[in-house]
């Protein structure tokens, strides 16, 4: 269950449909709700408001409008729920690629807003955790590669055993209070500059 103090933005050009979302949020106890009824300067307005969650209601959007909203989702990196009346598999795939946390087709009702909001926030956090883990794994792999290259350079240029090359890198990192990968990167860069 999400915090009712969340700062939530509802984007909808249709005041009747916007009222359904707003009523659903207020009935669920959310008081910090801002309505945006025009799509002009949307990113600037979102930057000013700094919402924690965004609900977008597009009724029957054109592909251009959808792409604009997907662009917003990519940039703002917040939980985004998108309500549409009609869709197809290509639009759903584009929404997933854009990081939209929930893509709801049809059935806009105020009593559905709270569970959809909760699901949107949960999916956003789950996806964020996966993205962070992927970035960490990539970073570790890149560090491991540069350390292996640095060890290879030391082994070749100084005739060291692999274990001794690693020990030298590690001791240098400790002495200089730097990451092992930073020291390894320095060795690789120096070797490139010296043409070895």
Short mmCIF file of C-alpha atoms in Angstrom, two decimals:
data_model
loop_
_atom_site.label_atom_id
_atom_site.label_comp_id
_atom_site.label_asym_id
_atom_site.label_seq_id
_atom_site.Cartn_x
_atom_site.Cartn_y
_atom_site.Cartn_z
CA UNK A 1 0.00 0.00 0.00
CA UNK A 2 1.46 3.36 -1.02
CA UNK A 3 1.98 6.44 1.13
CA UNK A 4 -1.02 8.79 0.91
CA UNK A 5 1.36 11.79 1.12
CA UNK A 6 2.72 11.03 -2.33
CA UNK A 7 2.93 13.95 -4.77
CA UNK A 8 0.87 12.71 -7.73
CA UNK A 9 0.33 14.32 -11.12
CA UNK A 10 -2.67 13.47 -13.31
CA UNK A 11 -2.21 14.34 -16.99
CA UNK A 12 -5.46 14.45 -18.94
CA UNK A 13 -6.87 16.91 -21.46
CA UNK A 14 -10.41 15.68 -20.81
CA UNK A 15 -11.75 17.25 -17.56
CA UNK A 16 -14.40 14.55 -17.05
CA UNK A 17 -11.90 11.71 -17.22
CA UNK A 18 -9.38 13.69 -15.14
CA UNK A 19 -12.06 14.08 -12.48
CA UNK A 20 -12.53 10.30 -12.32
CA UNK A 21 -8.81 9.82 -11.59
CA UNK A 22 -8.70 12.71 -9.14
CA UNK A 23 -11.81 11.48 -7.28
CA UNK A 24 -10.36 7.98 -7.10
CA UNK A 25 -7.13 9.32 -5.62
CA UNK A 26 -8.88 11.61 -3.13
CA UNK A 27 -11.26 8.80 -2.07
CA UNK A 28 -8.18 6.68 -1.40
CA UNK A 29 -6.76 9.43 0.86
CA UNK A 30 -4.32 11.13 -1.51
CA UNK A 31 -4.38 14.90 -1.07
CA UNK A 32 -1.32 16.04 -3.04
CA UNK A 33 -2.80 15.70 -6.52
CA UNK A 34 -2.01 18.13 -9.35
CA UNK A 35 -3.96 18.12 -12.60
CA UNK A 36 -2.28 19.00 -15.89
CA UNK A 37 -4.82 19.56 -18.65
CA UNK A 38 -2.53 20.69 -21.45
CA UNK A 39 0.34 18.84 -23.05
CA UNK A 40 2.34 21.99 -23.90
CA UNK A 41 5.58 22.42 -21.93
CA UNK A 42 4.81 19.13 -20.20
CA UNK A 43 8.38 18.24 -19.24
CA UNK A 44 9.00 21.72 -17.81
CA UNK A 45 5.84 21.52 -15.71
CA UNK A 46 6.74 18.04 -14.43
CA UNK A 47 10.21 19.28 -13.54
CA UNK A 48 8.65 22.12 -11.54
CA UNK A 49 6.13 19.88 -9.75
CA UNK A 50 8.59 17.00 -9.12
CA UNK A 51 5.87 14.33 -8.84
CA UNK A 52 6.55 10.98 -7.24
CA UNK A 53 3.96 9.24 -9.42
CA UNK A 54 2.41 10.19 -12.77
CA UNK A 55 -0.97 9.04 -14.07
CA UNK A 56 -1.57 9.72 -17.76
CA UNK A 57 -5.02 9.33 -19.30
CA UNK A 58 -4.99 9.47 -23.09
CA UNK A 59 -8.46 8.19 -24.07
CA UNK A 60 -7.84 7.32 -27.76
CA UNK A 61 -4.37 8.72 -28.46
CA UNK A 62 -2.65 9.06 -31.79
CA UNK A 63 0.75 7.43 -32.18
CA UNK A 64 2.40 10.87 -32.01
CA UNK A 65 0.75 11.62 -28.66
CA UNK A 66 1.70 8.18 -27.36
CA UNK A 67 5.30 8.66 -28.44
CA UNK A 68 5.37 12.02 -26.66
CA UNK A 69 4.09 10.38 -23.47
CA UNK A 70 6.58 7.51 -23.82
CA UNK A 71 9.32 10.14 -24.14
CA UNK A 72 8.11 11.71 -20.87
CA UNK A 73 8.25 8.30 -19.18
CA UNK A 74 11.83 7.72 -20.37
CA UNK A 75 13.02 11.11 -19.10
CA UNK A 76 11.26 11.55 -15.75
CA UNK A 77 12.06 8.08 -14.33
CA UNK A 78 9.08 7.92 -12.03
CA UNK A 79 6.30 5.37 -11.67
CA UNK A 80 3.99 6.06 -14.63
CA UNK A 81 0.55 4.55 -15.17
CA UNK A 82 -0.96 5.15 -18.58
CA UNK A 83 -4.70 4.78 -19.23
CA UNK A 84 -5.90 4.33 -22.81
CA UNK A 85 -9.19 3.16 -24.31
CA UNK A 86 -7.73 1.28 -27.25
CA UNK A 87 -4.38 -0.29 -27.89
CA UNK A 88 -2.50 -2.95 -29.82
CA UNK A 89 0.51 -5.14 -29.18
CA UNK A 90 2.93 -2.62 -30.76
CA UNK A 91 1.73 0.15 -28.44
CA UNK A 92 2.02 -2.12 -25.42
CA UNK A 93 5.57 -3.07 -26.40
CA UNK A 94 6.46 0.61 -26.91
CA UNK A 95 5.04 1.39 -23.46
CA UNK A 96 7.12 -1.35 -21.85
CA UNK A 97 10.25 -0.16 -23.70
CA UNK A 98 9.61 3.38 -22.49
CA UNK A 99 9.48 2.23 -18.87
CA UNK A 100 5.77 2.75 -18.33
CA UNK A 101 5.01 0.82 -15.14
CA UNK A 102 1.34 0.15 -15.85
CA UNK A 103 -0.49 0.34 -19.20
CA UNK A 104 -4.22 0.02 -18.59
CA UNK A 105 -6.59 -0.44 -21.50
CA UNK A 106 -10.22 0.54 -20.90
CA UNK A 107 -12.34 0.45 -17.76
CA UNK A 108 -11.41 3.79 -16.22
CA UNK A 109 -13.22 3.74 -12.86
CA UNK A 110 -12.38 5.64 -9.71
CA UNK A 111 -12.49 2.54 -7.47
CA UNK A 112 -9.73 0.96 -9.61
CA UNK A 113 -7.33 3.89 -9.17
CA UNK A 114 -5.88 2.87 -5.79
CA UNK A 115 -4.94 -0.73 -6.69
CA UNK A 116 -3.56 0.43 -10.05
CA UNK A 117 -1.48 3.08 -8.28
CA UNK A 118 -0.11 0.50 -5.82
CA UNK A 119 0.74 -1.90 -8.65
CA UNK A 120 2.39 0.91 -10.65
CA UNK A 121 4.65 1.84 -7.74
CA UNK A 122 5.52 -1.81 -6.98
CA UNK A 123 6.39 -2.58 -10.61
CA UNK A 124 8.50 0.59 -10.89
CA UNK A 125 10.55 -0.33 -7.82
CA UNK A 126 10.95 -3.94 -8.97
CA UNK A 127 12.14 -2.75 -12.40
CA UNK A 128 14.49 -0.19 -10.80
CA UNK A 129 16.06 -2.89 -8.64
CA UNK A 130 16.63 -5.08 -11.69
CA UNK A 131 18.12 -2.15 -13.63
CA UNK A 132 20.47 -1.31 -10.71
CA UNK A 133 21.58 -4.95 -10.43
CA UNK A 134 22.25 -5.07 -14.17
CA UNK A 135 24.32 -1.87 -14.02
CA UNK A 136 26.28 -3.23 -11.06
CA UNK A 137 26.96 -6.50 -12.89
CA UNK A 138 28.13 -4.59 -15.99
CA UNK A 139 30.40 -2.40 -13.88
CA UNK A 140 31.94 -5.43 -12.14
CA UNK A 141 32.51 -7.13 -15.48
CA UNK A 142 34.19 -4.01 -16.89
CA UNK A 143 36.37 -3.75 -13.76
CA UNK A 144 37.34 -7.41 -14.05
CA UNK A 145 38.33 -6.96 -17.72
CA UNK A 146 40.57 -3.96 -17.04
CA UNK A 147 42.21 -5.74 -14.10
CA UNK A 148 42.92 -8.76 -16.30
CA UNK A 149 44.44 -6.49 -18.97
CA UNK A 150 46.58 -4.71 -16.39
CA UNK A 151 47.80 -8.02 -14.97
CA UNK A 152 48.69 -9.16 -18.49
CA UNK A 153 50.70 -5.97 -19.11
CA UNK A 154 52.62 -6.34 -15.83
CA UNK A 155 53.26 -10.02 -16.51
CA UNK A 156 54.63 -9.24 -19.97
CA UNK A 157 56.63 -6.11 -19.19
CA UNK A 158 58.00 -7.04 -15.79
CA UNK A 159 58.11 -10.80 -16.14
CA UNK A 160 55.81 -11.27 -13.17
CA UNK A 161 53.66 -14.25 -12.32
CA UNK A 162 49.92 -13.61 -12.49
CA UNK A 163 49.55 -13.78 -8.71
CA UNK A 164 52.38 -11.29 -8.19
CA UNK A 165 50.92 -8.88 -10.77
CA UNK A 166 47.58 -8.96 -8.99
CA UNK A 167 49.28 -8.48 -5.61
CA UNK A 168 51.16 -5.42 -6.94
CA UNK A 169 47.95 -3.88 -8.28
CA UNK A 170 46.11 -4.54 -5.01
CA UNK A 171 48.91 -3.16 -2.81
CA UNK A 172 49.22 -0.06 -4.99
CA UNK A 173 45.47 0.51 -4.74
CA UNK A 174 45.58 0.19 -0.96
CA UNK A 175 48.60 2.51 -0.66
CA UNK A 176 46.95 5.16 -2.83
CA UNK A 177 43.50 4.59 -1.30
CA UNK A 178 41.97 4.00 -4.73
CA UNK A 179 39.90 1.28 -6.30
CA UNK A 180 41.79 -1.64 -7.77
CA UNK A 181 40.08 -1.01 -11.10
CA UNK A 182 41.29 2.62 -11.11
CA UNK A 183 44.89 1.50 -10.65
CA UNK A 184 44.44 -1.13 -13.35
CA UNK A 185 42.99 1.51 -15.69
CA UNK A 186 46.09 3.64 -15.06
CA UNK A 187 48.37 0.74 -15.98
CA UNK A 188 46.43 0.08 -19.18
CA UNK A 189 46.45 3.79 -20.10
CA UNK A 190 50.20 4.11 -19.43
CA UNK A 191 50.88 1.07 -21.60
CA UNK A 192 48.86 2.63 -24.44
CA UNK A 193 50.70 5.95 -24.15
CA UNK A 194 54.06 4.19 -24.17
CA UNK A 195 53.01 2.05 -27.10
CA UNK A 196 53.60 -1.20 -25.31
#
